[in-house]
Short mmCIF file of C-alpha atoms in Angstrom, two decimals:
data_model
loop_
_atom_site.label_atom_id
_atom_site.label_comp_id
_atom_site.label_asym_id
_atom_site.label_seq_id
_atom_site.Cartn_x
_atom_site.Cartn_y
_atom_site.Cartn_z
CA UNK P 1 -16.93 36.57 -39.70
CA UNK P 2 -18.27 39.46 -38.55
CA UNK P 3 -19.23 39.71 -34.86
CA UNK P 4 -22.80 40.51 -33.42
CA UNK P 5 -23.56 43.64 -32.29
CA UNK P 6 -22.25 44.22 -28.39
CA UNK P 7 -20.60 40.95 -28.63
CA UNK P 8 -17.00 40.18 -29.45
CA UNK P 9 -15.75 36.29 -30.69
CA UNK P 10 -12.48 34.47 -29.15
CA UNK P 11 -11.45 31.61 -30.38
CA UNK P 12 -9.81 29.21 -27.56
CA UNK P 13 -7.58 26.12 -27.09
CA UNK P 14 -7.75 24.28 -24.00
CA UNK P 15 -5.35 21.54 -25.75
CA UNK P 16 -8.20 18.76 -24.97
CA UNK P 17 -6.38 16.64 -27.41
CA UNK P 18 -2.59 17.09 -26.23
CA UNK P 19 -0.30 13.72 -26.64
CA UNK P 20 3.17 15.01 -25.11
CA UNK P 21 6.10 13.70 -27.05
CA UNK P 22 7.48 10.60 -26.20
CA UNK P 23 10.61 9.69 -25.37
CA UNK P 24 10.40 5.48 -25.98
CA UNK P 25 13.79 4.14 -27.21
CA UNK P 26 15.66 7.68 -26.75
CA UNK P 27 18.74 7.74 -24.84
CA UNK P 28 22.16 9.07 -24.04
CA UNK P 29 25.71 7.62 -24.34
CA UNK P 30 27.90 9.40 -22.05
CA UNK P 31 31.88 7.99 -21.81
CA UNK P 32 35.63 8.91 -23.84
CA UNK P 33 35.96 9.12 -26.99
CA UNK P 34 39.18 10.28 -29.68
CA UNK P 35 37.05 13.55 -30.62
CA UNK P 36 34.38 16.34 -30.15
CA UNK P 37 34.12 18.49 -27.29
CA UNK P 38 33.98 17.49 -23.91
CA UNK P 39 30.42 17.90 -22.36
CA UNK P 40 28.52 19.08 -25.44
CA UNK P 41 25.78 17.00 -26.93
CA UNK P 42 26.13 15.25 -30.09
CA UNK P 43 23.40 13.41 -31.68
CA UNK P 44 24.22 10.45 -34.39
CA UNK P 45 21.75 8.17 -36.12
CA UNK P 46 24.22 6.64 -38.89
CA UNK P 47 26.68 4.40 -37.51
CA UNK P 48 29.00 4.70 -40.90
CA UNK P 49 29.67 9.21 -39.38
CA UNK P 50 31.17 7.75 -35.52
CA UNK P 51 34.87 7.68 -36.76
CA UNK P 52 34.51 11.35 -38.02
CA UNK P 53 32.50 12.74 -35.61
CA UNK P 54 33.21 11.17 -32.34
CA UNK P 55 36.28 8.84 -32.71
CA UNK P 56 36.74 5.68 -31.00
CA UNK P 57 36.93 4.68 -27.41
CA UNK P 58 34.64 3.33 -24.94
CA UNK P 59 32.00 6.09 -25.94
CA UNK P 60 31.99 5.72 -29.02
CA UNK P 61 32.03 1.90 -28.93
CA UNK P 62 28.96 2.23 -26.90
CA UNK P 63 26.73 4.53 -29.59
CA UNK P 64 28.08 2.28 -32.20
CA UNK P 65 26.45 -0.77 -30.71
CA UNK P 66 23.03 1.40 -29.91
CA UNK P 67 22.94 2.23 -33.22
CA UNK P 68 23.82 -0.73 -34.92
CA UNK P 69 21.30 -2.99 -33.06
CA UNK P 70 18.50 -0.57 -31.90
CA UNK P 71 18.75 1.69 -34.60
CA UNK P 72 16.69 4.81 -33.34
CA UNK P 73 18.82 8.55 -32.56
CA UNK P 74 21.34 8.53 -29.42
CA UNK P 75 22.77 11.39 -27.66
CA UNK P 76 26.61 11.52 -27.25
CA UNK P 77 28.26 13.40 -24.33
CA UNK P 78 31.94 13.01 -24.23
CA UNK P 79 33.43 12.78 -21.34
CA UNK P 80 36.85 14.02 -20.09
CA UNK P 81 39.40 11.13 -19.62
CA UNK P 82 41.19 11.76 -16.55
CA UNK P 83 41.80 8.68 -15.97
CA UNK P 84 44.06 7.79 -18.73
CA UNK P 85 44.26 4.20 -20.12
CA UNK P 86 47.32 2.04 -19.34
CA UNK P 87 49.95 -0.58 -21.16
CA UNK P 88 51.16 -3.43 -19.69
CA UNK P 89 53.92 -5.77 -22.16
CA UNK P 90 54.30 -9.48 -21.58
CA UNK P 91 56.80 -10.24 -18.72
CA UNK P 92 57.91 -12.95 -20.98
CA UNK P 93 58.03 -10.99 -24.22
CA UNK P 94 61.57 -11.35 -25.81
CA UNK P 95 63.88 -8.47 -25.05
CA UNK P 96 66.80 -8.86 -27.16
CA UNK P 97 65.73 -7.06 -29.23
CA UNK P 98 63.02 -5.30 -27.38
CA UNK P 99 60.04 -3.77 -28.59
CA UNK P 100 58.01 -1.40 -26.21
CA UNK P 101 55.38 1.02 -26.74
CA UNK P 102 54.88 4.47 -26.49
CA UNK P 103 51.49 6.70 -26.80
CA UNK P 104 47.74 6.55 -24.36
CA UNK P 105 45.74 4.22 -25.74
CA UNK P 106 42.41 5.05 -26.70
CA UNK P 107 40.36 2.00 -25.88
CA UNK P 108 40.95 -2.00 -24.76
CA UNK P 109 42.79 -4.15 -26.66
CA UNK P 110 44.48 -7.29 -26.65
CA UNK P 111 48.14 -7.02 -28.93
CA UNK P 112 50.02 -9.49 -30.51
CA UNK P 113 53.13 -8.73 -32.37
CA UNK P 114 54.50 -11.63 -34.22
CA UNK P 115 57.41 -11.69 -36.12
CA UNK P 116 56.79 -12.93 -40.09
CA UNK P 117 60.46 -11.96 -41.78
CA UNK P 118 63.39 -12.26 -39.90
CA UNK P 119 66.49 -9.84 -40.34
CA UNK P 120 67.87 -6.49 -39.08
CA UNK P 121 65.68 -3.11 -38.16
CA UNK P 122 64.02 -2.06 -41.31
CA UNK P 123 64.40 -5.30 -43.40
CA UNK P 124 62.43 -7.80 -41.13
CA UNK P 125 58.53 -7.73 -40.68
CA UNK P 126 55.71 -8.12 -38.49
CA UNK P 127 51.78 -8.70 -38.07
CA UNK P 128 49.88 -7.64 -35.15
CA UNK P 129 46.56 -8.45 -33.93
CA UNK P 130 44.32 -5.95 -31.52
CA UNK P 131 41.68 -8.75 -30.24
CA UNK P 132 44.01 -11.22 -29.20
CA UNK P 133 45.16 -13.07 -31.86
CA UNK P 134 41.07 -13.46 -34.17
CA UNK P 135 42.04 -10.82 -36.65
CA UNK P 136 45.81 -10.64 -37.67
CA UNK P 137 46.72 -7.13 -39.88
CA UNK P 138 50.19 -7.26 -41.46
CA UNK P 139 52.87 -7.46 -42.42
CA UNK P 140 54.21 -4.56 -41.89
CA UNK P 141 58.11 -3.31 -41.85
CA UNK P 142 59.62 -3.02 -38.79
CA UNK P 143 60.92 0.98 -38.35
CA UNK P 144 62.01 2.87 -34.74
CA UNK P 145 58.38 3.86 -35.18
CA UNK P 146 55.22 2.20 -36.45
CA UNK P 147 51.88 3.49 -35.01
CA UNK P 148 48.75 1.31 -34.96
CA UNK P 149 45.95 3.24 -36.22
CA UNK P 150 42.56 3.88 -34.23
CA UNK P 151 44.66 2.93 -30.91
CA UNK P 152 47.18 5.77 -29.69
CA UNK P 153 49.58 3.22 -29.72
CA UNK P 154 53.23 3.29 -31.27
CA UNK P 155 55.29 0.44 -31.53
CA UNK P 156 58.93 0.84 -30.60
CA UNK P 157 61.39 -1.88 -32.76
CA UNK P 158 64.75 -1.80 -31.20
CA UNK P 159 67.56 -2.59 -33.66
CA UNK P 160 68.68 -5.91 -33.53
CA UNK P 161 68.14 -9.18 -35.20
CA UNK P 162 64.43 -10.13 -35.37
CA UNK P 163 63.54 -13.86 -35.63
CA UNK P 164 60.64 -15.38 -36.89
CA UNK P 165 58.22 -16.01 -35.14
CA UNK P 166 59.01 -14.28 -31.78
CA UNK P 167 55.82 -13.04 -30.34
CA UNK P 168 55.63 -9.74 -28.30
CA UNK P 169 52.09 -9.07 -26.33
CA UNK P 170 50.61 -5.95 -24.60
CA UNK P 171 47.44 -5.49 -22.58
CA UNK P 172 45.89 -2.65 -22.65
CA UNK P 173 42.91 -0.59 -20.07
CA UNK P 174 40.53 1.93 -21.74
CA UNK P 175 40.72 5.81 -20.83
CA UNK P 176 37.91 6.20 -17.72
CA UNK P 177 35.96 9.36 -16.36
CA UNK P 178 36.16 10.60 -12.75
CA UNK P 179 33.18 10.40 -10.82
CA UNK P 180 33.35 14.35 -11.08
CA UNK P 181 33.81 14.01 -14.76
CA UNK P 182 30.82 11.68 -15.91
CA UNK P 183 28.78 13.84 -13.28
CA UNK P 184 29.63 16.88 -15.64
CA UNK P 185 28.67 15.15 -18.96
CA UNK P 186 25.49 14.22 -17.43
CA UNK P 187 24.37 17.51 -16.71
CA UNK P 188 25.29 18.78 -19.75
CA UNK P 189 23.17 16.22 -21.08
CA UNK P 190 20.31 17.61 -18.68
CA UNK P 191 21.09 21.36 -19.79
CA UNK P 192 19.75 20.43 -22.85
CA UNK P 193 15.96 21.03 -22.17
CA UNK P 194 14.43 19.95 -25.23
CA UNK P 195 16.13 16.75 -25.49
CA UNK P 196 13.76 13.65 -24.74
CA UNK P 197 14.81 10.15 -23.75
CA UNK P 198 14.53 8.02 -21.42
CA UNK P 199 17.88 6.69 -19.93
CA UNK P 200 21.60 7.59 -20.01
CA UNK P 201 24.20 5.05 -20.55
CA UNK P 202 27.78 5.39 -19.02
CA UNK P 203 29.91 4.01 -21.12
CA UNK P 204 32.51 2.59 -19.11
CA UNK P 205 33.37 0.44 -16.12
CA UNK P 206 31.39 1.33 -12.63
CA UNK P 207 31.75 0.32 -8.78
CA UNK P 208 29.29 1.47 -5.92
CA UNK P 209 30.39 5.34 -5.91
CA UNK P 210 29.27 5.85 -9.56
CA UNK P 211 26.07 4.42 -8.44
CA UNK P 212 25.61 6.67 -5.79
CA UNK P 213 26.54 9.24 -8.17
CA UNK P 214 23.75 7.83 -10.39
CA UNK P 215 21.21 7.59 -8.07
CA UNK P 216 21.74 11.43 -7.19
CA UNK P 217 21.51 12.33 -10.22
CA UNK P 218 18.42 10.63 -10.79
CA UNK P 219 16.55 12.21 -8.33
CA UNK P 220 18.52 15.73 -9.18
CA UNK P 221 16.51 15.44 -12.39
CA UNK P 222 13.25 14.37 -11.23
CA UNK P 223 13.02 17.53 -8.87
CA UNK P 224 13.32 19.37 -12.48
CA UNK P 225 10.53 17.06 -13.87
CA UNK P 226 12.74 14.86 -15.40
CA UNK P 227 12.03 11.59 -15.40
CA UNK P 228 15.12 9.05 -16.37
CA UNK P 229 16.39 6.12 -15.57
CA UNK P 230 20.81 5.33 -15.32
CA UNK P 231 22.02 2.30 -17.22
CA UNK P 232 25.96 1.20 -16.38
CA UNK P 233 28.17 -1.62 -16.18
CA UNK P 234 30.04 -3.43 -13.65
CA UNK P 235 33.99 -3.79 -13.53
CA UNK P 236 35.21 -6.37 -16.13
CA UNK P 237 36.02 -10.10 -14.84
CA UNK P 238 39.52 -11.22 -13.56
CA UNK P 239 40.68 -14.90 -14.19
CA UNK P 240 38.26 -16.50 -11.62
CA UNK P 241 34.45 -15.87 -11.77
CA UNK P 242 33.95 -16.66 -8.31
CA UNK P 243 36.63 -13.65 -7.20
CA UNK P 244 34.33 -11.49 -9.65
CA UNK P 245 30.83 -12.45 -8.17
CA UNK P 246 31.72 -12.09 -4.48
CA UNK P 247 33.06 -8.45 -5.09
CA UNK P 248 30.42 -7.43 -6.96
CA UNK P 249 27.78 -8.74 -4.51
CA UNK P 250 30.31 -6.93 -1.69
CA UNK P 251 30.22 -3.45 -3.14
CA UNK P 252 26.18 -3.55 -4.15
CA UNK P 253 25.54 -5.33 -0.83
CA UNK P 254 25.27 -1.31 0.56
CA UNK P 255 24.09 0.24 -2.25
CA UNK P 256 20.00 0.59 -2.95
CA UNK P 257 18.44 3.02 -5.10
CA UNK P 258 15.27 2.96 -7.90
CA UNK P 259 16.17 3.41 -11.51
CA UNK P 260 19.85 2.41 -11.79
CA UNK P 261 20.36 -0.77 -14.08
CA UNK P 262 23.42 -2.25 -13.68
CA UNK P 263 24.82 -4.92 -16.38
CA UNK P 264 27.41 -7.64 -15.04
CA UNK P 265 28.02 -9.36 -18.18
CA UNK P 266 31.41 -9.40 -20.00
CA UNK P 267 32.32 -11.36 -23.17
CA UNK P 268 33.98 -11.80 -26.27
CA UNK P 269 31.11 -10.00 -28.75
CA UNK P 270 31.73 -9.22 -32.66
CA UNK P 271 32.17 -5.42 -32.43
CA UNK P 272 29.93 -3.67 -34.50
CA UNK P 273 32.69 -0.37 -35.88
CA UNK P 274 35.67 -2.60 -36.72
CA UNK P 275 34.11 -6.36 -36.63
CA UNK P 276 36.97 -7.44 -34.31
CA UNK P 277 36.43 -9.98 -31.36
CA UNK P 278 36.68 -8.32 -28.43
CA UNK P 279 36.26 -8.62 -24.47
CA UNK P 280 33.70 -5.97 -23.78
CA UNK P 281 30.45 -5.21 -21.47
CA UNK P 282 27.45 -6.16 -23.06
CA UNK P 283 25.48 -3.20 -21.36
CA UNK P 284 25.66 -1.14 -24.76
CA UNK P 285 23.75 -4.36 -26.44
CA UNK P 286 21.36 -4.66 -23.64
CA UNK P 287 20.42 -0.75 -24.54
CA UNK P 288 19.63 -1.29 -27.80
CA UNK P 289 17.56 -4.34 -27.10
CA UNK P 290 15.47 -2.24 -24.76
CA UNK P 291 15.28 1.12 -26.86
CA UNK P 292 14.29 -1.06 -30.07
CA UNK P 293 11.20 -2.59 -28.14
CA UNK P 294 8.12 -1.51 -26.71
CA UNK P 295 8.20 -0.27 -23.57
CA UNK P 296 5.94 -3.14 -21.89
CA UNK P 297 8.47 -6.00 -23.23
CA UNK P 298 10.83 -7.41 -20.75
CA UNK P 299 14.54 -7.15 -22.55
CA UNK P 300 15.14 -10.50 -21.02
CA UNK P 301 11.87 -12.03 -22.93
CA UNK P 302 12.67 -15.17 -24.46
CA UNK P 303 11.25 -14.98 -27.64
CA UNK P 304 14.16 -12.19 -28.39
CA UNK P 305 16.31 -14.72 -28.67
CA UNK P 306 20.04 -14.78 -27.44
CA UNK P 307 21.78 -11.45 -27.08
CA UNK P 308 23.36 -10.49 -30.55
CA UNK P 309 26.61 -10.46 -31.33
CA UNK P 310 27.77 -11.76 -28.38
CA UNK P 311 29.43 -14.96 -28.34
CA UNK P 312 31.17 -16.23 -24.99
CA UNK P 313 31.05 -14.85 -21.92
CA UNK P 314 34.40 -13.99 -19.77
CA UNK P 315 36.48 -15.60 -18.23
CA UNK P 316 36.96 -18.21 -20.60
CA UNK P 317 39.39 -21.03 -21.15
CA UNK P 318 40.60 -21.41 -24.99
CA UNK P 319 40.39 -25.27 -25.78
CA UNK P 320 42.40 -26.90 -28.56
CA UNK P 321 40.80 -28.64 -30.87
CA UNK P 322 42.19 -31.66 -33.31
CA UNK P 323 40.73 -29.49 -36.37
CA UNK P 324 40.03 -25.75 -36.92
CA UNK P 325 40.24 -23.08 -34.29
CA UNK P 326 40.29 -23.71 -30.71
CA UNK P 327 37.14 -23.76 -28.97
CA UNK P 328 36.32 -21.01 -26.06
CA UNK P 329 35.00 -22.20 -22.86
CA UNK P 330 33.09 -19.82 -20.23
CA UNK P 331 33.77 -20.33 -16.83
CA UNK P 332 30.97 -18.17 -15.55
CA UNK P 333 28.30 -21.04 -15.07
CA UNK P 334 24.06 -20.25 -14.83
CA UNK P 335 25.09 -20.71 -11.03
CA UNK P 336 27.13 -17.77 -11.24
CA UNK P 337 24.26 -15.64 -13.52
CA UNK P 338 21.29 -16.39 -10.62
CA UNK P 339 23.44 -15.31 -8.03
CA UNK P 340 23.95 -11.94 -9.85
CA UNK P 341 20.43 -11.54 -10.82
CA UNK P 342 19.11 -11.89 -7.65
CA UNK P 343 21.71 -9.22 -6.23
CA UNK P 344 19.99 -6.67 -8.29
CA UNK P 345 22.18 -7.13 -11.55
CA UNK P 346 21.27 -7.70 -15.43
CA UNK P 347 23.47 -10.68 -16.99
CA UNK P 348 22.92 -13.41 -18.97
CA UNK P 349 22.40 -17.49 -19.00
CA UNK P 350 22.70 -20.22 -21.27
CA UNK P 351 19.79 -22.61 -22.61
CA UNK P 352 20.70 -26.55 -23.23
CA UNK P 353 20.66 -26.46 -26.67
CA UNK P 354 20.30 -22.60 -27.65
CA UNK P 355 23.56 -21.22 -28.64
CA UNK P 356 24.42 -17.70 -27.44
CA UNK P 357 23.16 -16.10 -24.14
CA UNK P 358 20.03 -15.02 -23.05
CA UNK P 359 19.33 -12.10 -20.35
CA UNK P 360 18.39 -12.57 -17.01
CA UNK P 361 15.38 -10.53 -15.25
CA UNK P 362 15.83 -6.77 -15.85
CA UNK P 363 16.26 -5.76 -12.57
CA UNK P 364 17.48 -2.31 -11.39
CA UNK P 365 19.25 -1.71 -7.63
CA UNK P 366 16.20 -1.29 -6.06
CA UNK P 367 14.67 -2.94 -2.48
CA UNK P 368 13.43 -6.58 -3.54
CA UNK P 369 10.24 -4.87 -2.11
CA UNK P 370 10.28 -1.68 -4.59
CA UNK P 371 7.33 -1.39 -7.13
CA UNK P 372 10.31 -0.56 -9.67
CA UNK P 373 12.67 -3.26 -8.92
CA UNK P 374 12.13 -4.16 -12.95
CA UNK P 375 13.09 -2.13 -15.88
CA UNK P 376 9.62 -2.18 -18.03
CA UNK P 377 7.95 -0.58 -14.51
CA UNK P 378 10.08 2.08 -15.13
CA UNK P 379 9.38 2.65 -18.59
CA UNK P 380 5.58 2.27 -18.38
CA UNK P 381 6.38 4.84 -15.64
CA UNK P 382 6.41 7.84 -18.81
CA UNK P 383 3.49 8.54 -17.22
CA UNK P 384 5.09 10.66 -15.40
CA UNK P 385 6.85 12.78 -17.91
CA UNK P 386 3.52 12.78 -19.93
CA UNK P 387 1.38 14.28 -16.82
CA UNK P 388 3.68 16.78 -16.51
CA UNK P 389 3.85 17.78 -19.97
CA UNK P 390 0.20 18.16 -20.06
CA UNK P 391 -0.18 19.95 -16.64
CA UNK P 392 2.70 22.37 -17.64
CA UNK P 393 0.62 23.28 -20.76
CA UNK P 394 -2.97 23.41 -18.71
CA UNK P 395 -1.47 25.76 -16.44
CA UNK P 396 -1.08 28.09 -19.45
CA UNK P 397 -4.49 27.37 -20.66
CA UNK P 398 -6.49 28.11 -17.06
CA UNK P 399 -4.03 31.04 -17.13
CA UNK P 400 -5.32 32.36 -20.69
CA UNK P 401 -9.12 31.13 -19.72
CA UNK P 402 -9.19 33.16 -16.42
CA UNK P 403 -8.04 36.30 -18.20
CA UNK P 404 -10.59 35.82 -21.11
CA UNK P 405 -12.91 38.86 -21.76
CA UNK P 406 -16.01 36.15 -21.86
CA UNK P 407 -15.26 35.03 -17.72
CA UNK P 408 -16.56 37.92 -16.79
CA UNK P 409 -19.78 39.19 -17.98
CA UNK P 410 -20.34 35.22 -17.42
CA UNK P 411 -19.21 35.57 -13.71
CA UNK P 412 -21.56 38.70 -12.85
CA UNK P 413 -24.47 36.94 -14.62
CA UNK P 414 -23.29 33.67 -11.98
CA UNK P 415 -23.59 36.88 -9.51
CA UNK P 416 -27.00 37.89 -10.52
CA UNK P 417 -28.59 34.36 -10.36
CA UNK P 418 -27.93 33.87 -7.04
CA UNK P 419 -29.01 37.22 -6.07
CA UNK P 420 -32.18 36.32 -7.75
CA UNK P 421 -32.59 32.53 -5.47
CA UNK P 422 -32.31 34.37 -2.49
CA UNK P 423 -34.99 36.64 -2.90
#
């Protein structure tokens, strides 16, 4: 359209309408993993690409259970392991012959090698279970060298006569992240400005220095506009559950700080890349539960049911029964679960006649007295992040409207009307 004579048309827009992107359900997995680079971002939404992208480990354990029960995108950062994972054999494991171990193992495992054919090196044979004994793979010929795939393991046969059924176990510990370490992977996670989401999961065991950590880094990104909350988990039970409780409520007894979740809640869970029964943290599950919901709904709602996939919490006792498998009893009690919860933790409880477990409060490590001692305050809390989105846009629309060519003849006609009152 042409414009009037002496008058010139801009078209303007103030954004009335702006909705900021959201960032419900999105999050980051930061911990080890087999492969990638270390602190650069990978994002994954198909559970079946993990082994070829990212490996296995702790990390990638972590994104596998995100994905596999809240669906959605998640972030990967690997992190360096510095702290490599260790092997510890059986002092009772038969040594004549001996079979040891060689290699870093790339994750936690329980390993049982039990002999199936007797005879000399080479001729005899051998199953071996990573979870303890649930899922058996074998047999397999005993060599100087046999490596167990997906662990970084090698097993070591010593020549010798093997007999059947001698049994030979290892425990293993998971490659960790330095405090320096995870805080690298975290801002690289942060570098990456156009990434939305609303937490960061560290994907591996945590005492009271990573929460400091944490909580610094939490209000390192807010002063950028940032607005994020940390979700972690606690170290992984010993033999007694009362040992457990009173050290973790001693090491979060002097540690306080808004928006850092912490998940003290081990158990044997069905894991979701291999389908193996393994010890693990249920803070990976607890993630998905809360990115696959609204961001009103309490994770520990009970109409959610029990917590998926997870099936006994540790430490248990194994029970023999006349028939079938033996039977797994917890020895962490609802006793042991309110005493957590109301130290600021996230764990779970049992209902008479409910199988599974069920999840406490969502608390973070904030001051009883804090208006964001609970998780969904935090997430209804995107008001934040959406504020600033729309202020950081207005600023560039009262920037463009001041500069317009129509302020000004409007301003000096302002001018002459009040000229014109006074008189």
């Amino acid at each position: 359209m042409s414009n009037l004579p002496g008058t010139r048309t801009t078209t303007l827009d103030p954004n009335l309408g702006i909705v900021a992107p959201s960032a419900d359900g999105a999050r980051v997995v930061v911990g080890c993993s087999s492969l990638g680079a270390v602190n650069t971002v990978v994002t994954l939404s198909d559970p079946t690409t993990i082994p070829q992208k990212i490996g296995v480990g702790p990390g990638a354990r972590g994104v596998a259970d995100q994905l596999s029960l809240g669906g959605g995108v998640v972030h990967f950062v690997r992190t360096a392991g510095d702290i490599l994972g260790t092997i510890t054999p059986n002092p009772s494991n038969p040594s004549n012959p001996a079979i040891t171990t060689s290699g870093s193992p790339l994750d936690r495992f329980e390993i049982i090698v039990k002999i199936t054919t007797a005879g000399a090196l080479g001729t005899s044979a051998f199953t071996y279970s990573l979870d303890g004994g649930d899922t058996v793979l074998g047999p397999i010929a005993t060599a100087a060298n046999v490596a167990l795939p997906g662990t970084g393991i090698a097993l070591n046969f010593a020549p010798g006569a093997y007999v059947v059924n001698d049994t030979y176990l290892f425990v293993t510990t998971a490659p960790k992240a330095s405090v320096s370490s995870v805080q690298s992977a975290i801002r690289a996670a942060f570098a990456a400005t156009n990434l939305l989401y609303e937490y960061i999961q560290v994907a591996q065991p945590t005492d009271s220095a990573f929460w400091a950590a944490l909580a610094a880094l939490r209000l390192e990104a807010e002063s950028n506009h940032r607005f994020i909350d940390f979700l972690t988990e606690t170290i992984p039970p010993g033999d007694d559950p009362d040992a457990w409780v009173a050290a973790l409520l001693a090491d979060i007894a002097t540690f306080s700080a808004v928006g850092v979740h912490i998940v003290a809640l081990w158990g044997e869970s069905v894991d979701t890349s291999s389908g193996r029964l393994e010890i693990q943290s249920a803070a990976a599950r607890i993630g998905a539960r809360i990115s696959s919901n609204q961001v009103h709904v309490s994770p520990g709602w009970g109409k959610l049911g029990a917590l998926a996939g997870f099936l006994t919490a540790a430490p248990f006792d194994i029970v023999p029964q006349p028939v079938g498998s033996p039977r797994k009893v917890s020895k962490l009690n609802n006793g042991h679960a309110l005493t957590l919860q109301n130290a600021g933790f996230i764990t779970g409880f049992t209902v008479v006649g409910l199988g599974g477990y069920f999840l406490t409060r969502p608390n973070s490590a904030a001051a009883a007295t804090s208006d964001f001692k609970f998780l969904m305050r935090s997430r209804i809390d995107e008001a934040r992040r959406v504020t600033w989105s729309v202020k950081r846009t207005c600023r560039s629309c009262s920037s463009t409207l001041t500069r317009s060519s129509w302020w000004r003849p409007r301003r000096r006609w302002r001018t002459r009307q009040r000229r014109r009152s006074r008189r």
